[in-house]
XYZ file of N, CA and C in Angstrom:
333
model
N 71.466 65.467 228.327
C 72.289 65.321 229.498
C 73.230 66.509 229.606
N 73.431 66.961 230.799
C 74.333 68.099 231.017
C 75.770 67.616 231.069
N 76.679 68.576 231.079
C 78.100 68.242 231.067
C 78.626 68.135 232.492
N 79.853 67.683 232.630
C 80.549 67.657 233.921
C 80.049 66.555 234.822
N 80.505 66.577 236.106
C 80.075 65.594 237.073
C 80.839 64.303 236.940
N 80.571 63.391 237.834
C 81.266 62.120 237.824
C 80.316 60.962 237.646
N 80.837 59.839 237.216
C 80.030 58.651 237.034
C 79.519 58.120 238.360
N 80.243 58.368 239.442
C 79.873 57.806 240.732
C 78.564 58.381 241.255
N 78.206 59.576 240.835
C 76.993 60.207 241.322
C 75.891 60.103 240.281
N 74.802 59.466 240.670
C 73.651 59.337 239.777
C 72.688 60.480 240.063
N 72.455 61.304 239.066
C 71.554 62.441 239.216
C 70.517 62.369 238.103
N 69.238 62.405 238.505
C 68.135 62.427 237.548
C 67.232 63.593 237.902
N 66.679 64.207 236.884
C 65.708 65.274 237.081
C 64.416 64.862 236.392
N 63.341 64.776 237.171
C 62.029 64.475 236.618
C 61.328 65.801 236.364
N 60.822 65.981 235.141
C 60.200 67.265 234.840
C 59.378 67.245 233.576
N 58.887 68.429 233.234
C 58.195 68.670 231.966
C 58.882 69.853 231.307
N 58.952 69.848 230.003
C 59.775 70.810 229.267
C 59.327 72.256 229.442
N 58.029 72.488 229.687
C 57.547 73.862 229.721
C 57.346 74.415 231.134
N 57.889 73.750 232.140
C 57.743 74.223 233.516
C 58.882 75.175 233.892
N 58.569 76.397 234.334
C 59.629 77.307 234.768
C 60.348 76.793 236.020
N 59.677 75.975 236.806
C 60.287 75.421 238.013
C 61.328 74.364 237.650
N 61.015 73.561 236.645
C 61.975 72.576 236.142
C 63.133 73.307 235.464
N 62.813 74.345 234.685
C 63.860 75.129 234.010
C 64.827 75.754 235.010
N 64.314 76.230 236.149
C 65.167 76.802 237.199
C 66.198 75.776 237.655
N 65.758 74.549 237.882
C 66.671 73.491 238.330
C 67.667 73.150 237.225
N 67.209 73.075 235.980
C 68.108 72.789 234.863
C 69.196 73.848 234.737
N 68.832 75.109 234.909
C 69.813 76.193 234.818
C 70.886 76.029 235.886
N 70.474 75.728 237.116
C 71.440 75.575 238.206
C 72.325 74.344 237.978
N 71.745 73.237 237.549
C 72.551 72.049 237.253
C 73.592 72.365 236.181
N 73.194 73.096 235.157
C 74.123 73.446 234.083
C 75.173 74.453 234.547
N 74.785 75.434 235.358
C 75.759 76.390 235.903
C 76.825 75.687 236.737
N 76.390 74.688 237.486
C 77.315 73.942 238.339
C 78.108 72.900 237.541
N 77.697 72.632 236.300
C 78.384 71.644 235.479
C 78.124 70.221 235.929
N 76.936 69.961 236.440
C 76.580 68.643 236.973
C 75.947 67.799 235.872
N 76.468 66.610 235.708
C 75.932 65.664 234.729
C 74.650 65.051 235.295
N 73.573 65.083 234.520
C 72.310 64.535 235.000
C 71.528 63.935 233.839
N 70.616 63.057 234.200
C 69.698 62.479 233.222
C 68.354 63.170 233.387
N 67.815 63.671 232.294
C 66.504 64.319 232.333
C 65.444 63.296 231.944
N 64.401 63.186 232.769
C 63.297 62.265 232.500
C 62.034 63.093 232.323
N 61.523 63.136 231.088
C 60.303 63.876 230.775
C 59.100 63.102 231.309
N 58.253 63.785 232.077
C 57.057 63.176 232.651
C 55.822 63.612 231.874
N 54.853 62.726 231.813
C 53.542 63.044 231.257
C 52.632 63.294 232.455
N 52.239 64.534 232.672
C 51.464 64.861 233.868
C 50.032 64.344 233.831
N 49.577 63.899 232.654
C 48.247 63.293 232.554
C 48.297 61.799 232.822
N 49.480 61.215 232.702
C 49.682 59.792 232.955
C 51.016 59.653 233.697
N 51.021 60.004 234.981
C 52.257 60.092 235.762
C 52.925 58.731 235.907
N 54.244 58.748 235.720
C 55.022 57.521 235.785
C 55.234 57.036 237.214
N 55.576 55.776 237.329
C 55.798 55.168 238.641
C 56.944 55.836 239.391
N 57.988 56.254 238.673
C 59.128 56.895 239.325
C 58.710 58.216 239.975
N 57.904 59.016 239.298
C 57.415 60.272 239.875
C 56.520 59.998 241.074
N 55.600 59.057 240.945
C 54.681 58.752 242.044
C 55.418 58.210 243.260
N 56.473 57.450 243.043
C 57.257 56.917 244.160
C 58.162 57.988 244.762
N 58.628 58.929 243.935
C 59.568 59.951 244.387
C 58.885 61.119 245.088
N 57.665 61.425 244.706
C 56.913 62.532 245.303
C 55.470 62.068 245.528
N 55.275 61.121 246.464
C 53.954 60.504 246.619
C 52.873 61.432 247.174
N 53.244 62.478 247.873
C 52.248 63.369 248.467
C 51.678 64.325 247.424
N 52.553 65.106 246.759
C 52.090 66.125 245.814
C 52.051 65.640 244.372
N 52.860 64.634 244.049
C 52.879 64.052 242.700
C 53.169 65.097 241.618
N 54.094 66.037 241.934
C 54.421 67.117 241.010
C 55.902 67.109 240.675
N 56.239 67.792 239.579
C 57.622 68.005 239.181
C 57.993 69.431 239.544
N 59.252 69.738 239.708
C 60.414 68.876 239.511
C 60.718 68.029 240.748
N 61.402 66.918 240.478
C 61.971 66.082 241.525
C 63.397 65.759 241.095
N 64.343 65.992 241.987
C 65.736 65.634 241.739
C 66.013 64.339 242.465
N 66.596 63.374 241.764
C 67.022 62.119 242.372
C 68.535 62.110 242.385
N 69.108 62.041 243.585
C 70.560 62.042 243.736
C 70.957 60.851 244.582
N 71.615 59.887 243.949
C 72.043 58.656 244.628
C 70.905 58.019 245.409
N 69.722 57.957 244.807
C 68.575 57.296 245.420
C 67.731 58.176 246.326
N 68.170 59.404 246.618
C 67.414 60.315 247.476
C 66.568 61.217 246.594
N 65.280 61.345 246.925
C 64.370 62.188 246.152
C 64.214 63.542 246.831
N 64.420 64.618 246.059
C 64.269 65.974 246.560
C 63.238 66.681 245.673
N 62.059 67.007 246.216
C 61.050 67.736 245.438
C 61.138 69.233 245.681
N 60.396 70.020 244.886
C 60.273 71.473 245.015
C 61.525 72.194 244.525
N 61.365 73.066 243.558
C 62.505 73.688 242.886
C 63.418 74.490 243.816
N 62.851 75.266 244.734
C 63.699 76.060 245.630
C 64.515 75.166 246.554
N 63.906 74.095 247.044
C 64.615 73.139 247.899
C 65.706 72.436 247.094
N 65.402 72.095 245.851
C 66.379 71.442 244.982
C 67.570 72.360 244.732
N 67.306 73.633 244.437
C 68.388 74.589 244.171
C 69.293 74.714 245.397
N 68.701 74.816 246.570
C 69.490 74.910 247.800
C 70.298 73.631 248.010
N 69.682 72.476 247.773
C 70.367 71.192 247.914
C 71.563 71.108 246.967
N 71.352 71.481 245.708
C 72.435 71.438 244.717
C 73.593 72.330 245.153
N 73.269 73.540 245.604
C 74.312 74.480 246.006
C 75.116 73.947 247.193
N 74.463 73.248 248.108
C 75.154 72.698 249.273
C 75.879 71.396 248.939
N 75.244 70.518 248.182
C 75.851 69.214 247.863
C 77.054 69.356 246.938
N 77.042 70.348 246.056
C 78.146 70.592 245.129
C 78.743 71.974 245.393
N 79.025 72.257 246.658
C 79.500 73.590 247.041
C 80.848 73.945 246.404
N 81.690 72.956 246.123
C 82.989 73.226 245.520
C 82.978 73.218 244.008
N 81.798 73.067 243.422
C 81.668 72.976 241.969
C 80.904 74.178 241.436
N 81.496 74.878 240.496
C 80.815 75.997 239.857
C 80.506 77.124 240.823
N 79.818 78.147 240.330
C 79.507 79.295 241.179
C 78.386 78.973 242.163
N 78.386 79.650 243.295
C 77.286 79.527 244.241
C 76.083 80.253 243.657
N 74.916 79.683 243.813
C 73.712 80.310 243.279
C 72.811 80.854 244.380
N 73.183 80.614 245.623
C 72.424 81.136 246.763
C 73.114 82.377 247.300
N 72.358 83.321 247.829
C 72.991 84.493 248.423
C 73.800 84.101 249.660
N 74.908 84.772 249.858
C 75.724 84.520 251.044
C 75.386 85.567 252.092
N 75.767 85.305 253.322
C 75.480 86.263 254.400
C 76.096 87.630 254.103
N 77.268 87.647 253.498
C 77.923 88.927 253.220
C 77.204 89.714 252.123
N 76.403 89.027 251.294
C 75.705 89.738 250.228
C 74.313 90.196 250.652
N 73.875 89.789 251.842
C 72.568 90.187 252.338
C 72.766 91.302 253.359
N 72.221 92.490 253.111
C 72.418 93.591 254.059
C 71.715 93.298 255.379
N 72.282 93.760 256.497
C 71.629 93.551 257.784
C 70.314 94.318 257.858
N 69.393 93.855 258.699
C 68.106 94.549 258.819
C 68.302 96.018 259.203
N 67.520 96.874 258.602
C 67.577 98.289 258.912
C 68.667 99.053 258.193
N 69.443 98.365 257.341
C 70.532 99.058 256.649
C 70.169 99.436 255.222
N 68.899 99.288 254.886
C 68.447 99.619 253.538
C 68.414 101.118 253.327
N 67.937 101.546 252.163
C 67.877 102.982 251.872
C 66.944 103.674 252.854
N 67.178 104.939 253.142
C 66.300 105.651 254.082
C 64.888 105.765 253.544
N 63.968 105.793 254.447
C 62.557 105.898 254.076
C 62.287 107.263 253.448
N 61.452 107.294 252.446
C 61.155 108.558 251.752
C 60.009 109.305 252.437
N 59.390 108.678 253.405
C 58.292 109.350 254.085
C 58.818 110.239 255.210
N 58.280 111.413 255.346
C 58.673 112.338 256.409
C 57.448 112.693 257.222
N 57.668 113.014 258.456
C 56.541 113.345 259.322
C 56.538 114.790 259.664
């Protein structure tokens, strides 16, 4: 279980230990200091909670937050950053950190 967070918010992460997608979510949860319960899934014998939480793709990771199921690691990371915006560092790029189109380095090709 990770540190921080409150008892009022129930957070579970369904995953497998060797998935980089699950690890991505774990890193963000830990950076934000969110308390969560990790549930290890057997992908050869998928549990009822995984099948009910992600019935279409039946894959991990799935984040369960107060009864809401959020699948897909990138979607989960964005959800965490928005749901706990006042907790820990932001992990998503902000508009000010993204350069406007066409403002990148000059092209090295000449005509």
